[in-house]
């Protein structure tokens, strides 16, 4: 029996003054069918009243305790960019940025630096060594990931990124004694990078064209690569991730899941959602487990766009109908849920639980006939946590171990 | 107010293709009456998605954390056979078996050795001493329990029992350094036992009759007798267990509960179920607390017999009607539940929750009118854990302590 967990990012919402949510009023015949045939409930990825990130929520739903394995977004972004990280590496998200001689940030994205130029500048940073610590850097346009590898490092340091323009690059500060060396190295590194990049031919060329030079990187979101039991070791299932965003890919890679790339899947409302369905069906024979993430509903939530979020949900419903024409209860347990709510009124993640349905041969079907925040609250799963999801699925597919005799 | 917890072993199930479970379609007027008059819900003895043994589940329902007090089945079996164990004793389940000169197992049950012969051979083993460690042994036909008592022992050792015929008795191996002595003693003990039993008169007699000699014991399921707070100390209630299986009796004895023996209660579908009801009613005045276990439904589940499981549930319903003619809400809180599900499709325990109802004077009656996996999911107890059961009962009977002022 295969397991498919389908996550609509930012799915849940709070009712507007008419008592409506995008999910409640969306036309979603397939989601409703799944709810009617399955067992429904509400879920908080981490716990009741805890506002999760997409990263911590996905980790929890995959059965990993985010309080143990998550220290910051850096490592996940670095994994997502394809870096081969080792336990203990310290990783940061970065932007290429433009600073003046006084380290005042003039443009936090260096004019949204293009991929090709970034790749040229990447070579100036990747491979540096400071006080015995190896510097690894990988770019993706103006974004990138920085990794420090060596002895005596610690992730408890502040961001260099001031998160806005026209202020000075922040001096990196240690948040505890063990992080003093790391902060020192980062501050040295930023000066070295500035000196290497400020007169670099591509930047001189950019300035000639009136473009902001990419003469610094701004690290943020420090984290340490944790010791994690790989997904296959933990569950004895060959698994894959299908998603558009680097963050979720990074989670997959950190856990040793294969990442199935889908052309045009980019995490935006125009993402190639149907391409993900096809990628799933084309690879169904090759894996025991799939995690599929569709990001666009979350984006609409962050932008406060009710109608857009509803339309995206309807588009996803259409994609699900395609999947459900091609899978059956003899071979699959299918979970439809979200990682967290991104309510229109909040424009950010909230701790409101998300609806969840588990569909498959031997679930105890309940009376719920609609997939939304209200109907699912009356389902047979009641109100579960992310950590329960994999355990329930392992049990339904007769994979989990007995405790006792 | 007395408390009665009635556990139908392996009660829960998964729906078949018609959406039925044995419990759902069984004729069970008394169970339905209890559900209608009580407050219902679902329960996982340990936690959502955790597949319990009967042992760990019963411990949890009795308010003992199985992760702390359970290390293996050995101690419970040994208690169940009436041995007076001490904290720190290492105990094993055993079979009398037949081996050849090369220690190849020819019959794992020594032809299902009879009780009388076992009692004779028991004396050859019980009381031995090896390297200062005392050997205690008690038989019940071909089954038995072995206890090692002494300094420097540890339960983390492998089974000597190879769990099948025509292979060699396994050398006992330590699973950690602290268990080296224990493994060594066990290996020595098995050789001593073989040398004592192989030419024992009763075995020579058996061989003459063409019966396999009982010339070895095969220990398995090592565990250490934990430090536990006795039931009476913990709850200030005089309690008793009524059950047919040695395992549950063992749990009762370990916790200091009295075991009320019932003739013909043997844990099989032919068990004297009604005898347990009578034992309860006859002893009602003598105790504050009863745990009753009826094993047969679990057996039917392990055998994958839908119809038999349904019939056993109907038989239990009949027994419950007899109990309910003789108890009333003025003096009793009654809990009807299972320890775990043993679904027909799985033929083993699963983590699917079991229905639970608490019946008594002051429960908040809900709308549930049927006692099954689906109806109880809509009850006022929602989805609880085993650890909550005693706490709720202590509270309903005004026995638990206030935390705070």
mmCIF file of C-alpha atoms in Angstrom, chain A residues 32-386:
data_model
loop_
_atom_site.group_PDB
_atom_site.id
_atom_site.type_symbol
_atom_site.label_atom_id
_atom_site.label_comp_id
_atom_site.label_asym_id
_atom_site.label_seq_id
_atom_site.Cartn_x
_atom_site.Cartn_y
_atom_site.Cartn_z
ATOM 1 C CA UNK A 32 -15.819 16.797 -1.210
ATOM 2 C CA UNK A 33 -15.842 13.315 -2.660
ATOM 3 C CA UNK A 34 -12.579 12.494 -0.856
ATOM 4 C CA UNK A 35 -14.055 13.837 2.393
ATOM 5 C CA UNK A 36 -17.239 11.834 1.927
ATOM 6 C CA UNK A 37 -15.343 8.612 1.286
ATOM 7 C CA UNK A 38 -12.694 9.168 3.934
ATOM 8 C CA UNK A 39 -12.297 10.001 7.606
ATOM 9 C CA UNK A 40 -12.021 13.714 8.378
ATOM 10 C CA UNK A 41 -10.830 15.966 11.128
ATOM 11 C CA UNK A 42 -8.793 19.014 11.986
ATOM 12 C CA UNK A 43 -5.039 19.124 12.318
ATOM 13 C CA UNK A 44 -2.435 21.397 13.851
ATOM 14 C CA UNK A 45 0.929 20.503 12.402
ATOM 15 C CA UNK A 46 2.760 21.267 15.637
ATOM 16 C CA UNK A 47 0.174 21.777 18.348
ATOM 17 C CA UNK A 48 -2.974 23.689 19.189
ATOM 18 C CA UNK A 49 -2.267 27.405 19.188
ATOM 19 C CA UNK A 50 1.218 27.063 17.707
ATOM 20 C CA UNK A 51 1.753 29.131 14.528
ATOM 21 C CA UNK A 52 3.993 27.045 12.305
ATOM 22 C CA UNK A 53 6.244 27.915 9.439
ATOM 23 C CA UNK A 54 5.883 25.824 6.325
ATOM 24 C CA UNK A 55 9.206 24.221 7.213
ATOM 25 C CA UNK A 56 8.396 23.243 10.790
ATOM 26 C CA UNK A 57 4.891 22.148 9.758
ATOM 27 C CA UNK A 58 6.148 19.847 6.996
ATOM 28 C CA UNK A 59 8.758 18.356 9.304
ATOM 29 C CA UNK A 60 6.096 17.635 11.925
ATOM 30 C CA UNK A 61 3.704 16.080 9.406
ATOM 31 C CA UNK A 62 6.541 13.849 8.204
ATOM 32 C CA UNK A 63 6.978 12.665 11.791
ATOM 33 C CA UNK A 64 10.085 14.669 12.678
ATOM 34 C CA UNK A 65 10.018 16.792 15.819
ATOM 35 C CA UNK A 66 10.737 20.346 14.625
ATOM 36 C CA UNK A 67 11.829 21.308 18.133
ATOM 37 C CA UNK A 68 14.668 18.814 17.708
ATOM 38 C CA UNK A 69 15.623 19.052 14.057
ATOM 39 C CA UNK A 70 14.838 22.670 13.171
ATOM 40 C CA UNK A 71 17.116 25.512 14.213
ATOM 41 C CA UNK A 72 16.628 27.902 11.317
ATOM 42 C CA UNK A 73 15.717 28.055 7.678
ATOM 43 C CA UNK A 74 19.316 28.211 6.435
ATOM 44 C CA UNK A 75 20.028 24.469 6.257
ATOM 45 C CA UNK A 76 16.737 23.737 4.448
ATOM 46 C CA UNK A 77 17.385 26.420 1.844
ATOM 47 C CA UNK A 78 20.930 25.131 1.380
ATOM 48 C CA UNK A 79 19.677 21.564 0.906
ATOM 49 C CA UNK A 80 17.041 22.950 -1.470
ATOM 50 C CA UNK A 81 19.777 24.548 -3.578
ATOM 51 C CA UNK A 82 21.397 21.151 -3.935
ATOM 52 C CA UNK A 83 24.265 21.512 -1.490
ATOM 53 C CA UNK A 84 25.573 18.325 0.031
ATOM 54 C CA UNK A 85 25.531 19.255 3.694
ATOM 55 C CA UNK A 86 27.006 17.428 6.639
ATOM 56 C CA UNK A 87 25.754 17.177 10.203
ATOM 57 C CA UNK A 88 27.081 20.185 12.117
ATOM 58 C CA UNK A 89 27.368 22.525 9.118
ATOM 59 C CA UNK A 90 26.108 26.047 9.824
ATOM 60 C CA UNK A 91 23.935 27.343 6.979
ATOM 61 C CA UNK A 92 22.333 30.683 6.092
ATOM 62 C CA UNK A 93 19.924 32.014 3.519
ATOM 63 C CA UNK A 94 21.451 34.942 1.661
ATOM 64 C CA UNK A 95 20.682 37.659 -0.821
ATOM 65 C CA UNK A 96 23.153 39.247 -3.138
ATOM 66 C CA UNK A 97 22.830 42.935 -2.317
ATOM 67 C CA UNK A 98 24.260 46.336 -3.139
ATOM 68 C CA UNK A 99 26.093 48.346 -0.481
ATOM 69 C CA UNK A 100 28.013 51.589 -0.597
ATOM 70 C CA UNK A 101 31.511 52.183 0.846
ATOM 71 C CA UNK A 102 30.016 52.582 4.304
ATOM 72 C CA UNK A 103 28.170 49.249 4.096
ATOM 73 C CA UNK A 104 24.831 51.026 3.785
ATOM 74 C CA UNK A 105 22.440 48.719 1.914
ATOM 75 C CA UNK A 106 21.238 50.421 -1.272
ATOM 76 C CA UNK A 107 19.375 47.454 -2.740
ATOM 77 C CA UNK A 108 18.668 44.238 -0.760
ATOM 78 C CA UNK A 109 18.404 42.227 -3.982
ATOM 79 C CA UNK A 110 21.066 43.916 -6.122
ATOM 80 C CA UNK A 111 18.392 44.737 -8.688
ATOM 81 C CA UNK A 112 17.123 41.135 -8.566
ATOM 82 C CA UNK A 113 20.468 39.916 -9.837
ATOM 83 C CA UNK A 114 20.170 37.539 -12.793
ATOM 84 C CA UNK A 115 21.113 33.843 -12.602
ATOM 85 C CA UNK A 116 24.117 34.024 -14.948
ATOM 86 C CA UNK A 117 25.841 36.923 -13.194
ATOM 87 C CA UNK A 118 25.165 35.338 -9.830
ATOM 88 C CA UNK A 119 26.871 32.136 -11.012
ATOM 89 C CA UNK A 120 29.988 34.136 -11.941
ATOM 90 C CA UNK A 121 30.118 35.893 -8.566
ATOM 91 C CA UNK A 122 29.325 32.627 -6.728
ATOM 92 C CA UNK A 123 32.804 31.383 -7.725
ATOM 93 C CA UNK A 124 34.454 34.276 -5.859
ATOM 94 C CA UNK A 125 32.829 33.175 -2.597
ATOM 95 C CA UNK A 126 32.537 29.399 -2.832
ATOM 96 C CA UNK A 127 35.690 27.693 -1.608
ATOM 97 C CA UNK A 128 37.062 30.493 0.544
ATOM 98 C CA UNK A 129 38.632 29.487 3.833
ATOM 99 C CA UNK A 130 38.799 31.619 6.961
ATOM 100 C CA UNK A 131 40.601 30.538 10.148
ATOM 101 C CA UNK A 132 40.326 26.902 9.063
ATOM 102 C CA UNK A 133 36.598 27.183 8.327
ATOM 103 C CA UNK A 134 35.496 26.235 4.821
ATOM 104 C CA UNK A 135 33.034 28.534 3.038
ATOM 105 C CA UNK A 136 30.504 26.973 0.686
ATOM 106 C CA UNK A 137 28.186 29.172 -1.348
ATOM 107 C CA UNK A 138 25.522 28.459 -3.924
ATOM 108 C CA UNK A 139 23.359 31.047 -5.725
ATOM 109 C CA UNK A 140 20.007 30.984 -7.477
ATOM 110 C CA UNK A 141 19.700 34.452 -8.943
ATOM 111 C CA UNK A 142 19.842 37.052 -6.204
ATOM 112 C CA UNK A 143 19.111 34.361 -3.630
ATOM 113 C CA UNK A 144 21.608 31.918 -2.258
ATOM 114 C CA UNK A 145 22.787 29.765 0.584
ATOM 115 C CA UNK A 146 25.981 30.098 2.569
ATOM 116 C CA UNK A 147 27.506 27.261 4.558
ATOM 117 C CA UNK A 148 30.326 27.345 7.096
ATOM 118 C CA UNK A 149 32.015 24.022 7.762
ATOM 119 C CA UNK A 150 34.605 23.521 10.467
ATOM 120 C CA UNK A 151 35.297 23.084 14.159
ATOM 121 C CA UNK A 152 33.854 25.205 16.956
ATOM 122 C CA UNK A 153 30.971 26.720 15.008
ATOM 123 C CA UNK A 154 27.516 27.514 16.342
ATOM 124 C CA UNK A 155 24.291 28.723 14.744
ATOM 125 C CA UNK A 156 23.170 31.140 17.462
ATOM 126 C CA UNK A 157 24.180 34.329 15.654
ATOM 127 C CA UNK A 158 22.202 37.346 14.495
ATOM 128 C CA UNK A 159 21.443 38.152 10.843
ATOM 129 C CA UNK A 160 23.794 40.389 8.850
ATOM 130 C CA UNK A 161 20.768 41.203 6.700
ATOM 131 C CA UNK A 162 19.100 44.373 8.084
ATOM 132 C CA UNK A 163 15.901 43.338 6.197
ATOM 133 C CA UNK A 164 15.507 46.798 4.663
ATOM 134 C CA UNK A 165 17.338 49.268 2.435
ATOM 135 C CA UNK A 166 19.224 52.441 3.434
ATOM 136 C CA UNK A 167 20.511 51.113 6.712
ATOM 137 C CA UNK A 168 23.889 49.626 7.496
ATOM 138 C CA UNK A 169 24.640 45.926 7.166
ATOM 139 C CA UNK A 170 24.238 44.556 10.668
ATOM 140 C CA UNK A 171 27.326 43.403 12.478
ATOM 141 C CA UNK A 172 26.803 39.700 13.171
ATOM 142 C CA UNK A 173 26.613 39.129 16.919
ATOM 143 C CA UNK A 174 26.876 35.884 18.878
ATOM 144 C CA UNK A 175 23.763 35.043 20.901
ATOM 145 C CA UNK A 176 25.803 32.851 23.202
ATOM 146 C CA UNK A 177 29.464 32.282 23.983
ATOM 147 C CA UNK A 178 29.781 29.204 21.748
ATOM 148 C CA UNK A 179 28.848 31.344 18.733
ATOM 149 C CA UNK A 180 31.608 33.941 19.102
ATOM 150 C CA UNK A 181 33.890 32.314 16.535
ATOM 151 C CA UNK A 182 31.057 31.973 14.010
ATOM 152 C CA UNK A 183 30.096 35.652 14.316
ATOM 153 C CA UNK A 184 33.720 36.722 13.948
ATOM 154 C CA UNK A 185 34.215 34.620 10.833
ATOM 155 C CA UNK A 186 31.009 35.928 9.251
ATOM 156 C CA UNK A 187 31.991 39.544 9.848
ATOM 157 C CA UNK A 188 35.433 38.883 8.337
ATOM 158 C CA UNK A 189 33.841 37.025 5.426
ATOM 159 C CA UNK A 190 31.518 39.892 4.518
ATOM 160 C CA UNK A 191 34.482 42.308 4.329
ATOM 161 C CA UNK A 192 36.454 39.851 2.191
ATOM 162 C CA UNK A 193 33.489 39.382 -0.134
ATOM 163 C CA UNK A 194 32.971 43.126 -0.487
ATOM 164 C CA UNK A 195 36.628 43.619 -1.364
ATOM 165 C CA UNK A 196 36.496 40.807 -3.912
ATOM 166 C CA UNK A 197 33.237 41.886 -5.536
ATOM 167 C CA UNK A 198 33.262 45.698 -5.488
ATOM 168 C CA UNK A 199 35.659 45.989 -8.438
ATOM 169 C CA UNK A 200 34.751 42.691 -10.092
ATOM 170 C CA UNK A 201 34.440 43.106 -13.896
ATOM 171 C CA UNK A 202 30.771 42.065 -13.913
ATOM 172 C CA UNK A 203 29.962 44.707 -11.341
ATOM 173 C CA UNK A 204 31.887 47.397 -13.225
ATOM 174 C CA UNK A 205 29.907 46.312 -16.278
ATOM 175 C CA UNK A 206 26.626 46.515 -14.314
ATOM 176 C CA UNK A 207 27.422 49.985 -13.009
ATOM 177 C CA UNK A 208 28.150 51.135 -16.579
ATOM 178 C CA UNK A 209 24.640 49.925 -17.494
ATOM 179 C CA UNK A 210 23.161 51.752 -14.514
ATOM 180 C CA UNK A 211 22.501 48.478 -12.642
ATOM 181 C CA UNK A 212 23.267 48.131 -8.927
ATOM 182 C CA UNK A 213 26.441 46.122 -8.336
ATOM 183 C CA UNK A 214 26.124 42.826 -6.441
ATOM 184 C CA UNK A 215 28.958 43.559 -4.047
ATOM 185 C CA UNK A 216 27.892 41.816 -0.842
ATOM 186 C CA UNK A 217 25.836 38.930 0.450
ATOM 187 C CA UNK A 218 23.478 39.315 3.407
ATOM 188 C CA UNK A 219 23.221 36.116 5.473
ATOM 189 C CA UNK A 220 20.151 35.434 7.594
ATOM 190 C CA UNK A 221 18.243 32.504 9.136
ATOM 191 C CA UNK A 222 21.244 30.678 10.587
ATOM 192 C CA UNK A 223 20.731 27.043 11.442
ATOM 193 C CA UNK A 224 22.745 23.930 12.083
ATOM 194 C CA UNK A 225 22.397 20.793 9.998
ATOM 195 C CA UNK A 226 20.863 18.352 12.476
ATOM 196 C CA UNK A 227 21.425 14.666 12.984
ATOM 197 C CA UNK A 228 18.303 13.155 11.432
ATOM 198 C CA UNK A 229 17.264 9.610 10.773
ATOM 199 C CA UNK A 230 16.693 9.454 7.035
ATOM 200 C CA UNK A 231 13.124 8.827 5.908
ATOM 201 C CA UNK A 232 13.922 5.401 4.509
ATOM 202 C CA UNK A 233 15.630 4.265 7.704
ATOM 203 C CA UNK A 234 12.775 5.564 9.808
ATOM 204 C CA UNK A 235 9.883 4.219 7.776
ATOM 205 C CA UNK A 236 11.365 1.620 5.413
ATOM 206 C CA UNK A 237 9.591 3.345 2.537
ATOM 207 C CA UNK A 238 11.118 4.737 -0.616
ATOM 208 C CA UNK A 239 9.801 8.268 -0.778
ATOM 209 C CA UNK A 240 9.707 11.282 -3.042
ATOM 210 C CA UNK A 241 8.747 14.937 -2.817
ATOM 211 C CA UNK A 242 6.918 16.798 -5.549
ATOM 212 C CA UNK A 243 6.941 20.568 -5.012
ATOM 213 C CA UNK A 244 7.946 23.864 -6.531
ATOM 214 C CA UNK A 245 9.573 25.643 -3.613
ATOM 215 C CA UNK A 246 13.222 25.286 -2.613
ATOM 216 C CA UNK A 247 12.265 25.127 1.062
ATOM 217 C CA UNK A 248 10.161 21.974 0.731
ATOM 218 C CA UNK A 249 12.712 20.461 -1.640
ATOM 219 C CA UNK A 250 15.305 21.195 1.029
ATOM 220 C CA UNK A 251 13.283 19.351 3.643
ATOM 221 C CA UNK A 252 12.990 16.408 1.281
ATOM 222 C CA UNK A 253 16.708 16.355 0.581
ATOM 223 C CA UNK A 254 17.616 16.676 4.250
ATOM 224 C CA UNK A 255 15.475 13.605 4.958
ATOM 225 C CA UNK A 256 16.902 11.678 2.026
ATOM 226 C CA UNK A 257 13.724 11.796 -0.073
ATOM 227 C CA UNK A 258 14.049 12.020 -3.836
ATOM 228 C CA UNK A 259 12.911 15.317 -5.331
ATOM 229 C CA UNK A 260 10.889 14.905 -8.512
ATOM 230 C CA UNK A 261 11.356 18.059 -10.554
ATOM 231 C CA UNK A 262 8.326 19.417 -12.409
ATOM 232 C CA UNK A 263 8.823 21.956 -15.177
ATOM 233 C CA UNK A 264 7.005 25.183 -14.395
ATOM 234 C CA UNK A 265 6.260 24.258 -10.800
ATOM 235 C CA UNK A 266 7.388 27.447 -9.115
ATOM 236 C CA UNK A 267 5.177 27.937 -6.088
ATOM 237 C CA UNK A 268 3.208 30.819 -7.583
ATOM 238 C CA UNK A 269 -0.443 31.075 -8.646
ATOM 239 C CA UNK A 270 0.718 30.344 -12.217
ATOM 240 C CA UNK A 271 2.593 27.240 -11.135
ATOM 241 C CA UNK A 272 2.247 24.117 -13.267
ATOM 242 C CA UNK A 273 -0.089 22.421 -10.820
ATOM 243 C CA UNK A 274 -1.269 19.807 -13.321
ATOM 244 C CA UNK A 275 2.362 18.961 -13.986
ATOM 245 C CA UNK A 276 2.639 17.816 -10.387
ATOM 246 C CA UNK A 277 -0.315 15.472 -10.810
ATOM 247 C CA UNK A 278 1.304 13.996 -13.889
ATOM 248 C CA UNK A 279 4.644 13.671 -12.098
ATOM 249 C CA UNK A 280 2.878 11.770 -9.332
ATOM 250 C CA UNK A 281 1.101 9.381 -11.662
ATOM 251 C CA UNK A 282 4.206 8.830 -13.810
ATOM 252 C CA UNK A 283 6.239 7.903 -10.749
ATOM 253 C CA UNK A 284 3.598 5.985 -8.814
ATOM 254 C CA UNK A 285 5.287 2.638 -9.423
ATOM 255 C CA UNK A 286 8.700 3.855 -8.324
ATOM 256 C CA UNK A 287 7.957 4.920 -4.740
ATOM 257 C CA UNK A 288 6.047 3.833 -1.635
ATOM 258 C CA UNK A 289 5.517 7.351 -0.378
ATOM 259 C CA UNK A 290 4.873 10.785 -1.873
ATOM 260 C CA UNK A 291 4.685 14.222 -0.341
ATOM 261 C CA UNK A 292 3.114 16.733 -2.702
ATOM 262 C CA UNK A 293 3.054 20.427 -1.849
ATOM 263 C CA UNK A 294 1.115 23.071 -3.768
ATOM 264 C CA UNK A 295 2.239 26.482 -2.598
ATOM 265 C CA UNK A 296 -0.032 28.940 -4.397
ATOM 266 C CA UNK A 297 -2.909 29.088 -1.876
ATOM 267 C CA UNK A 298 -0.451 30.249 0.761
ATOM 268 C CA UNK A 299 0.799 33.021 -1.522
ATOM 269 C CA UNK A 300 -2.777 34.224 -2.053
ATOM 270 C CA UNK A 301 -3.276 34.192 1.712
ATOM 271 C CA UNK A 302 -0.115 36.219 2.295
ATOM 272 C CA UNK A 303 -1.388 38.734 -0.258
ATOM 273 C CA UNK A 304 -4.825 38.861 1.393
ATOM 274 C CA UNK A 305 -6.567 37.831 -1.827
ATOM 275 C CA UNK A 306 -9.767 35.939 -0.985
ATOM 276 C CA UNK A 307 -10.975 35.411 -4.531
ATOM 277 C CA UNK A 308 -7.554 34.303 -5.769
ATOM 278 C CA UNK A 309 -7.185 31.803 -2.945
ATOM 279 C CA UNK A 310 -10.613 30.375 -3.801
ATOM 280 C CA UNK A 311 -9.685 30.097 -7.489
ATOM 281 C CA UNK A 312 -6.426 28.349 -6.675
ATOM 282 C CA UNK A 313 -8.311 25.846 -4.515
ATOM 283 C CA UNK A 314 -10.675 25.193 -7.438
ATOM 284 C CA UNK A 315 -7.691 24.678 -9.728
ATOM 285 C CA UNK A 316 -6.232 22.211 -7.227
ATOM 286 C CA UNK A 317 -9.592 20.422 -7.066
ATOM 287 C CA UNK A 318 -9.430 19.964 -10.809
ATOM 288 C CA UNK A 319 -5.935 18.553 -10.490
ATOM 289 C CA UNK A 320 -7.117 16.184 -7.754
ATOM 290 C CA UNK A 321 -9.921 14.905 -10.000
ATOM 291 C CA UNK A 322 -7.233 13.934 -12.508
ATOM 292 C CA UNK A 323 -5.270 12.109 -9.797
ATOM 293 C CA UNK A 324 -8.382 10.331 -8.510
ATOM 294 C CA UNK A 325 -9.270 9.048 -11.972
ATOM 295 C CA UNK A 326 -5.990 7.188 -11.810
ATOM 296 C CA UNK A 327 -5.586 5.849 -8.273
ATOM 297 C CA UNK A 328 -7.721 3.416 -6.322
ATOM 298 C CA UNK A 329 -8.342 2.177 -2.822
ATOM 299 C CA UNK A 330 -6.638 -1.144 -3.405
ATOM 300 C CA UNK A 331 -3.223 0.413 -3.553
ATOM 301 C CA UNK A 332 -3.199 3.873 -1.945
ATOM 302 C CA UNK A 333 -3.909 5.738 1.271
ATOM 303 C CA UNK A 334 -4.301 9.403 0.389
ATOM 304 C CA UNK A 335 -4.153 12.324 2.817
ATOM 305 C CA UNK A 336 -5.441 15.746 1.833
ATOM 306 C CA UNK A 337 -4.618 18.578 4.185
ATOM 307 C CA UNK A 338 -2.656 21.795 4.655
ATOM 308 C CA UNK A 339 0.479 22.630 6.566
ATOM 309 C CA UNK A 340 -1.135 25.611 8.312
ATOM 310 C CA UNK A 341 -3.735 28.298 7.799
ATOM 311 C CA UNK A 342 -2.815 31.542 6.038
ATOM 312 C CA UNK A 343 -5.961 33.573 6.695
ATOM 313 C CA UNK A 344 -6.844 36.424 4.381
ATOM 314 C CA UNK A 345 -7.330 38.723 7.392
ATOM 315 C CA UNK A 346 -3.901 37.868 8.817
ATOM 316 C CA UNK A 347 -1.841 37.802 5.594
ATOM 317 C CA UNK A 348 0.461 35.414 7.392
ATOM 318 C CA UNK A 349 0.406 31.962 8.933
ATOM 319 C CA UNK A 350 -1.908 31.385 11.852
ATOM 320 C CA UNK A 351 -2.447 28.576 14.338
ATOM 321 C CA UNK A 352 -6.023 27.925 13.156
ATOM 322 C CA UNK A 353 -6.159 24.184 12.475
ATOM 323 C CA UNK A 354 -6.487 22.910 8.928
ATOM 324 C CA UNK A 355 -8.987 20.350 7.655
ATOM 325 C CA UNK A 356 -7.611 16.880 7.021
ATOM 326 C CA UNK A 357 -9.043 13.788 5.374
ATOM 327 C CA UNK A 358 -7.528 10.313 5.205
ATOM 328 C CA UNK A 359 -8.886 8.301 2.279
ATOM 329 C CA UNK A 360 -8.290 4.621 1.678
ATOM 330 C CA UNK A 361 -9.658 1.121 1.888
ATOM 331 C CA UNK A 362 -9.998 0.550 5.614
ATOM 332 C CA UNK A 363 -10.579 3.945 7.166
ATOM 333 C CA UNK A 364 -13.584 4.344 9.433
ATOM 334 C CA UNK A 365 -15.655 6.553 7.163
ATOM 335 C CA UNK A 366 -17.541 9.269 9.035
ATOM 336 C CA UNK A 367 -20.532 11.459 8.116
ATOM 337 C CA UNK A 368 -18.524 14.417 6.777
ATOM 338 C CA UNK A 369 -19.447 15.219 3.180
ATOM 339 C CA UNK A 370 -17.579 18.471 2.586
ATOM 340 C CA UNK A 371 -13.938 19.356 2.796
ATOM 341 C CA UNK A 372 -13.693 22.614 4.699
ATOM 342 C CA UNK A 373 -12.771 24.071 8.082
ATOM 343 C CA UNK A 374 -16.310 23.640 9.464
ATOM 344 C CA UNK A 375 -17.497 20.269 8.154
ATOM 345 C CA UNK A 376 -14.220 18.520 8.941
ATOM 346 C CA UNK A 377 -14.464 19.677 12.566
ATOM 347 C CA UNK A 378 -17.227 17.070 12.960
ATOM 348 C CA UNK A 379 -15.191 14.178 11.575
ATOM 349 C CA UNK A 380 -14.017 10.940 13.104
ATOM 350 C CA UNK A 381 -10.400 12.064 13.386
ATOM 351 C CA UNK A 382 -11.408 14.885 15.723
ATOM 352 C CA UNK A 383 -8.435 17.203 16.224
ATOM 353 C CA UNK A 384 -5.050 15.646 15.662
ATOM 354 C CA UNK A 385 -1.479 16.856 15.484
ATOM 355 C CA UNK A 386 1.017 16.583 12.660
#
